[in-house]
mmCIF file of C-alpha atoms in Angstrom:
data_model
loop_
_atom_site.group_PDB
_atom_site.id
_atom_site.type_symbol
_atom_site.label_atom_id
_atom_site.label_comp_id
_atom_site.label_asym_id
_atom_site.label_seq_id
_atom_site.Cartn_x
_atom_site.Cartn_y
_atom_site.Cartn_z
ATOM 1 C CA MET A 1 23.972 -79.733 -21.754
ATOM 2 C CA GLU A 2 21.899 -81.939 -23.856
ATOM 3 C CA LYS A 3 22.549 -84.207 -26.981
ATOM 4 C CA GLY A 4 22.597 -82.119 -30.135
ATOM 5 C CA ASP A 5 23.040 -78.472 -27.735
ATOM 6 C CA LEU A 6 25.572 -76.764 -29.431
ATOM 7 C CA THR A 7 28.295 -74.395 -27.438
ATOM 8 C CA SER A 8 28.400 -70.684 -27.466
ATOM 9 C CA LEU A 9 31.764 -71.579 -29.548
ATOM 10 C CA GLN A 10 30.575 -73.514 -31.706
ATOM 11 C CA LEU A 11 27.359 -71.431 -32.348
ATOM 12 C CA ASP A 12 29.631 -68.425 -33.191
ATOM 13 C CA ASN A 13 30.443 -70.367 -36.407
ATOM 14 C CA PHE A 14 27.075 -69.146 -37.512
ATOM 15 C CA LYS A 15 27.017 -65.900 -35.955
ATOM 16 C CA ALA A 16 25.377 -63.252 -38.721
ATOM 17 C CA PRO A 17 26.339 -61.481 -39.851
ATOM 18 C CA ARG A 18 29.861 -61.046 -38.625
ATOM 19 C CA ASN A 19 31.589 -58.329 -37.528
ATOM 20 C CA PHE A 20 33.170 -56.316 -40.717
ATOM 21 C CA GLU A 21 36.807 -57.160 -38.956
ATOM 22 C CA GLU A 22 38.344 -60.004 -36.519
ATOM 23 C CA LEU A 23 41.621 -60.267 -34.906
ATOM 24 C CA TYR A 24 42.786 -62.830 -32.969
ATOM 25 C CA ASP A 25 45.737 -62.761 -30.416
ATOM 26 C CA LEU A 26 47.649 -66.076 -31.150
ATOM 27 C CA LYS A 27 49.745 -65.690 -28.491
ATOM 28 C CA ASN A 28 46.770 -65.700 -25.514
ATOM 29 C CA ASP A 29 44.561 -67.232 -28.119
ATOM 30 C CA PRO A 30 45.712 -70.065 -30.440
ATOM 31 C CA SER A 31 42.600 -71.605 -31.505
ATOM 32 C CA GLN A 32 41.511 -67.771 -32.261
ATOM 33 C CA LEU A 33 38.470 -68.096 -30.197
ATOM 34 C CA TYR A 34 38.141 -64.997 -29.257
ATOM 35 C CA ASP A 35 37.748 -61.197 -31.413
ATOM 36 C CA VAL A 36 39.801 -58.772 -29.864
ATOM 37 C CA SER A 37 39.321 -56.078 -32.907
ATOM 38 C CA ARG A 38 37.082 -54.257 -30.100
ATOM 39 C CA LYS A 39 39.645 -53.948 -27.820
ATOM 40 C CA PRO A 40 41.358 -50.920 -26.618
ATOM 41 C CA GLU A 41 44.780 -52.530 -26.087
ATOM 42 C CA PHE A 42 44.681 -53.991 -29.682
ATOM 43 C CA GLN A 43 43.742 -50.818 -31.389
ATOM 44 C CA ASP A 44 47.304 -49.765 -32.719
ATOM 45 C CA GLN A 45 47.402 -53.735 -34.025
ATOM 46 C CA LEU A 46 44.177 -53.522 -36.157
ATOM 47 C CA ALA A 47 45.471 -49.514 -37.612
ATOM 48 C CA GLU A 48 49.013 -51.474 -38.863
ATOM 49 C CA LEU A 49 47.398 -54.607 -39.929
ATOM 50 C CA ARG A 50 44.509 -52.135 -41.558
ATOM 51 C CA ALA A 51 47.888 -49.990 -43.496
ATOM 52 C CA VAL A 52 49.253 -53.170 -44.107
ATOM 53 C CA LEU A 53 45.799 -53.651 -46.322
ATOM 54 C CA LYS A 54 45.641 -50.497 -47.947
ATOM 55 C CA GLN A 55 49.478 -50.126 -49.025
ATOM 56 C CA TRP A 56 48.746 -54.341 -51.064
ATOM 57 C CA GLN A 57 45.723 -52.992 -52.452
ATOM 58 C CA SER A 58 47.474 -49.923 -53.686
ATOM 59 C CA ASP A 59 50.612 -52.209 -54.813
ATOM 60 C CA THR A 60 48.587 -55.380 -56.525
ATOM 61 C CA GLY A 61 45.295 -53.116 -57.905
ATOM 62 C CA ASP A 62 43.398 -55.406 -55.712
ATOM 63 C CA ASN A 63 40.036 -53.599 -54.485
ATOM 64 C CA GLU A 64 37.027 -53.978 -52.272
ATOM 65 C CA PRO A 65 34.047 -54.514 -55.328
ATOM 66 C CA GLN A 66 31.289 -51.945 -54.155
ATOM 67 C CA LYS A 67 28.680 -54.967 -55.635
ATOM 68 C CA LEU A 68 30.461 -58.268 -54.941
ATOM 69 C CA THR A 69 28.153 -61.402 -56.747
ATOM 70 C CA PRO A 70 25.866 -62.845 -54.404
ATOM 71 C CA SER A 71 26.656 -65.735 -52.725
ATOM 72 C CA ASN A 72 24.351 -68.457 -53.916
ATOM 73 C CA HIS A 73 25.115 -70.827 -50.670
ATOM 74 C CA ASP A 74 22.860 -70.330 -47.335
ATOM 75 C CA TRP A 75 25.579 -70.774 -44.659
ATOM 76 C CA LEU A 76 22.900 -70.477 -41.942
ATOM 77 C CA MET A 77 20.867 -73.305 -42.915
ATOM 78 C CA GLY A 78 23.216 -75.543 -45.009
ATOM 79 C CA TYR A 79 21.488 -75.687 -48.959
ATOM 80 C CA MET A 80 22.002 -74.006 -52.221
ATOM 81 C CA ASN A 81 20.163 -71.090 -53.493
ATOM 82 C CA ASN A 82 19.237 -71.672 -57.309
ATOM 83 C CA GLN A 83 18.418 -68.254 -57.750
ATOM 84 C CA ASN A 84 19.411 -66.935 -61.722
ATOM 85 C CA LEU A 85 22.528 -64.360 -59.575
ATOM 86 C CA GLN A 86 23.447 -61.291 -61.428
ATOM 87 C CA ARG A 87 27.044 -61.024 -61.399
ATOM 88 C CA GLY A 88 28.227 -58.633 -59.259
ATOM 89 C CA GLU A 89 31.698 -56.224 -60.265
ATOM 90 C CA MET A 90 35.284 -58.965 -59.778
ATOM 91 C CA PRO A 91 37.572 -57.477 -57.545
ATOM 92 C CA GLY A 92 39.996 -56.313 -58.774
ATOM 93 C CA ALA A 93 38.083 -55.064 -62.080
ATOM 94 C CA LYS A 94 37.971 -51.770 -61.504
ATOM 95 C CA THR A 95 41.750 -51.343 -61.370
ATOM 96 C CA ASN A 96 42.728 -54.130 -63.456
ATOM 97 C CA ALA A 97 44.675 -55.678 -61.609
ATOM 98 C CA HIS A 98 45.042 -58.888 -63.992
ATOM 99 C CA LEU A 99 47.111 -56.768 -65.828
ATOM 100 C CA ASN A 100 49.438 -55.653 -62.412
ATOM 101 C CA ASN A 101 52.334 -57.706 -62.242
ATOM 102 C CA ASN A 102 53.431 -56.521 -58.783
ATOM 103 C CA SER A 103 53.639 -59.254 -56.677
ATOM 104 C CA GLY A 104 53.026 -57.111 -53.099
ATOM 105 C CA ALA A 105 55.190 -57.188 -50.038
ATOM 106 C CA PHE A 106 54.782 -60.793 -49.471
#
């Protein structure tokens, strides 16, 4: 390895696009280096976490916008994109989450 080269674990920070979901086994991988979301033995835990998220969204009025505001930062190259970006839907706007005072399960 030459000076300036990145290891495969360092390069993972720049992976694009990333997986839609990532899951880490904190007991065996406290540094969160290896995504286990696609391993069969973790599918029950992943399903449980999806259900918790769905309940949280229901309780608090949170949602996943269909059209997010695009980022003005190029994460791979490390510079700002100075385009005039159109604002997308805010999370919770469609469900009036700002009027919901439910703190959710946590």
